[in-house]
XYZ file of N, CA and C in Angstrom:
270
model
N 5.596 -16.725 26.370
C 5.944 -16.048 25.988
C 6.108 -16.246 24.082
N 6.829 -17.190 24.510
C 7.196 -18.453 23.191
C 5.753 -18.056 21.726
N 4.788 -18.804 22.747
C 3.462 -18.774 21.563
C 3.357 -17.192 20.955
N 3.479 -16.388 22.237
C 2.724 -14.717 22.037
C 4.186 -14.632 20.546
N 5.605 -14.785 21.055
C 6.416 -14.165 19.890
C 5.830 -15.081 18.428
N 5.417 -16.110 18.921
C 5.435 -16.736 17.463
C 4.219 -16.375 16.692
N 2.811 -16.220 17.573
C 2.083 -15.402 16.907
C 2.438 -13.806 16.395
N 3.215 -13.385 16.826
C 3.329 -11.700 16.303
C 4.336 -12.507 14.882
N 4.956 -13.267 14.878
C 5.772 -13.580 14.169
C 4.985 -14.359 12.703
N 3.615 -15.113 13.194
C 3.056 -15.258 12.227
C 2.190 -13.727 11.500
N 1.532 -13.081 12.500
C 1.426 -11.682 12.073
C 2.229 -10.371 10.938
N 3.348 -11.073 11.100
C 4.088 -10.016 10.363
C 3.945 -10.471 9.052
N 4.251 -11.988 8.986
C 4.141 -12.894 7.642
C 3.079 -12.281 6.858
N 1.955 -12.667 7.448
C 0.513 -12.268 6.891
C 0.921 -10.408 6.772
N 0.784 -9.927 7.451
C 1.365 -8.837 7.114
C 2.163 -7.997 5.756
N 2.951 -8.924 5.457
C 4.061 -8.972 4.437
C 3.669 -9.713 3.033
N 2.879 -10.431 3.344
C 1.970 -11.184 2.701
C 1.032 -10.453 1.629
N 0.432 -9.537 2.254
C -1.045 -8.543 2.357
C 0.105 -7.266 1.504
N 0.918 -6.670 1.943
C 1.696 -5.764 1.435
C 2.190 -6.104 -0.565
N 2.621 -7.584 -0.332
C 3.203 -7.906 -1.306
C 1.868 -8.152 -2.735
N 0.999 -8.767 -2.067
C -0.448 -8.736 -2.877
C -1.022 -7.062 -3.149
N -0.520 -6.388 -2.572
C -1.014 -5.344 -2.842
C -0.066 -4.725 -3.523
N 1.071 -4.579 -3.785
C 2.370 -4.509 -4.691
C 1.811 -4.885 -6.063
N 1.356 -6.099 -5.801
C 1.363 -6.587 -7.244
C 0.011 -6.064 -7.849
N -0.961 -5.718 -7.045
C -2.235 -5.011 -7.340
C -1.786 -3.665 -8.112
N -1.142 -2.983 -7.700
C -1.036 -1.574 -7.901
C 0.041 -1.456 -9.247
N 1.078 -2.952 -9.026
C 1.752 -2.550 -10.484
C 0.666 -3.398 -11.856
N -0.454 -4.071 -11.342
C -1.263 -4.280 -12.759
C -1.910 -2.844 -13.204
N -2.413 -2.122 -11.968
C -3.446 -0.610 -11.983
C -1.975 0.188 -12.788
N -0.789 0.185 -12.501
C 0.187 0.980 -13.086
C 0.386 0.927 -14.309
N 0.161 -0.551 -15.201
C -0.214 -1.396 -16.542
C -1.175 -0.356 -17.169
N -2.217 -0.556 -16.393
C -3.950 -0.183 -17.129
C -3.366 0.964 -17.437
N -3.071 1.978 -16.247
C -3.296 3.503 -16.311
C -2.064 3.651 -17.749
N -1.301 3.093 -17.682
C 0.157 3.324 -18.647
C -0.541 3.346 -20.190
N -1.181 2.424 -20.454
C -1.946 1.611 -21.573
C -2.994 2.675 -21.937
N -3.849 2.872 -21.161
C -4.749 4.345 -21.357
C -4.598 5.409 -21.302
N -3.011 5.450 -21.083
C -2.613 7.079 -20.750
C -3.016 7.821 -19.714
N -3.429 7.568 -18.507
C -3.436 8.136 -17.320
C -1.929 8.721 -16.968
N -2.173 9.367 -16.317
C -1.131 9.807 -15.498
C -0.954 8.764 -14.044
N 0.017 8.314 -13.883
C 0.494 8.077 -12.376
C 0.439 8.278 -11.037
N 0.280 9.542 -10.812
C -0.072 9.995 -9.642
C -1.235 10.360 -9.990
N -2.073 10.605 -9.154
C -3.744 11.056 -8.475
C -4.339 11.046 -7.090
N -3.430 12.464 -6.921
C -3.551 13.229 -5.303
C -4.618 13.040 -5.017
N -5.911 13.194 -5.578
C -7.241 13.278 -5.132
C -7.689 11.586 -4.398
N -7.201 10.646 -5.586
C -7.544 8.997 -4.844
C -6.314 8.781 -4.168
N -5.055 9.521 -4.218
C -4.730 8.733 -2.797
C -4.736 9.162 -1.822
N -5.140 10.651 -1.608
C -5.549 11.195 -0.563
C -7.159 10.338 0.129
N -7.961 10.001 -0.442
C -9.089 9.262 -0.395
C -8.538 8.015 0.295
N -7.773 7.581 -0.114
C -7.300 5.648 0.431
C -6.525 6.390 1.766
N -6.004 7.172 1.770
C -5.147 7.401 3.390
C -6.310 7.732 4.240
N -7.583 8.721 3.817
C -8.557 8.876 4.725
C -9.116 7.765 5.140
N -9.519 6.757 4.326
C -10.491 6.045 4.149
C -9.588 4.961 5.669
N -7.896 4.876 5.310
C -7.161 3.865 6.148
C -6.936 4.486 7.235
N -7.348 5.417 7.584
C -7.669 6.555 8.752
C -8.761 6.351 9.717
N -9.988 6.012 8.921
C -11.342 5.851 9.207
C -10.794 4.311 9.513
N -10.463 3.527 9.078
C -10.665 1.870 9.810
C -9.615 1.766 10.647
N -8.555 2.688 10.797
C -7.946 2.427 11.964
C -8.558 3.191 13.141
N -9.001 4.430 13.117
C -10.082 4.108 13.917
C -11.036 3.717 14.852
N -11.795 2.934 13.680
C -12.566 1.943 14.277
C -12.377 0.410 14.894
N -10.877 0.150 14.359
C -10.279 -0.903 14.915
C -9.285 -0.337 16.174
N -9.093 0.484 16.720
C -8.766 1.102 17.559
C -7.030 1.262 17.739
N -6.987 1.438 16.523
C -4.810 1.987 16.061
C -5.065 2.816 15.680
N -3.992 3.177 15.910
C -3.451 4.482 15.856
C -3.448 5.330 14.435
N -4.750 6.490 14.641
C -4.330 6.996 13.116
C -3.400 7.779 12.506
N -2.438 8.350 13.253
C -1.429 8.728 12.582
C -0.647 7.816 12.030
N -0.353 6.286 12.704
C 0.788 5.653 12.334
C 0.183 4.994 11.119
N -1.108 4.458 10.968
C -1.591 3.850 9.817
C -1.453 5.219 8.526
N -1.793 6.459 9.057
C -1.816 7.061 7.800
C -0.449 7.490 7.481
N 0.595 7.724 8.428
C 2.132 7.606 7.420
C 2.839 6.200 7.088
N 2.079 5.411 7.373
C 2.569 3.649 6.562
C 1.434 3.854 5.372
N 0.398 4.138 5.315
C -0.902 4.240 3.711
C 0.629 5.272 2.949
N 0.833 6.389 3.800
C 1.351 6.739 2.362
C 3.003 6.278 2.124
N 3.624 6.098 2.767
C 4.557 5.046 2.763
C 4.356 4.096 1.357
N 3.718 3.476 1.786
C 2.839 2.523 0.879
C 2.747 3.109 -0.155
N 2.057 4.166 -0.267
C 1.753 4.594 -1.743
C 2.668 5.228 -2.625
N 3.461 5.777 -1.859
C 4.782 6.364 -2.755
C 5.963 5.620 -3.158
N 5.724 4.372 -2.345
C 6.510 2.874 -3.138
C 5.247 2.858 -4.027
N 4.186 2.687 -4.080
C 3.630 2.433 -5.175
C 3.779 2.861 -6.362
N 3.799 4.427 -6.340
C 4.087 5.243 -6.966
C 5.428 5.432 -7.859
N 6.301 5.195 -7.008
C 7.569 4.883 -7.348
C 8.061 3.483 -8.469
N 7.382 2.614 -7.757
C 7.172 1.460 -8.673
C 6.565 1.393 -10.080
N 5.220 2.428 -10.286
C 4.718 2.200 -10.775
C 5.777 3.107 -12.310
N 6.402 4.775 -11.724
C 7.146 5.376 -12.448
C 8.205 4.652 -13.017
N 8.707 3.704 -12.196
C 9.905 3.338 -12.777
C 9.504 2.208 -14.112
N 8.206 1.148 -14.217
C 8.165 0.274 -15.134
C 7.783 1.650 -16.191
N 7.125 2.539 -15.772
C 7.010 3.456 -17.136
C 7.721 4.051 -17.988
N 8.860 3.804 -17.039
C 10.202 4.869 -18.126
C 10.432 3.687 -19.416
N 11.090 4.028 -20.648
C 11.292 3.061 -21.862
C 12.366 2.566 -21.334
N 12.210 1.301 -22.041
C 13.763 0.423 -21.775
C 14.966 0.675 -23.056
N 16.111 1.086 -22.466
C 17.283 1.267 -23.393
C 17.374 0.297 -24.247
């Protein structure tokens, strides 16, 4: 059991690393949006990302609703991060 728990911990670490990498990428995207005058929110793009994640979940045998919920939360966090970085400094 200890080895299995260790393996789960390693998966958690990789998951966190991937989320941090994604955060860094969407931060860069937010900076590009700001420079080019694009809006932070893009509902069509967000929905497409969630649909694609659901397909990947289904293909991997994962709970699609769980993955949809997770991706929506990740997108909301990224949107908030982009909006905060878009606020003018005082």
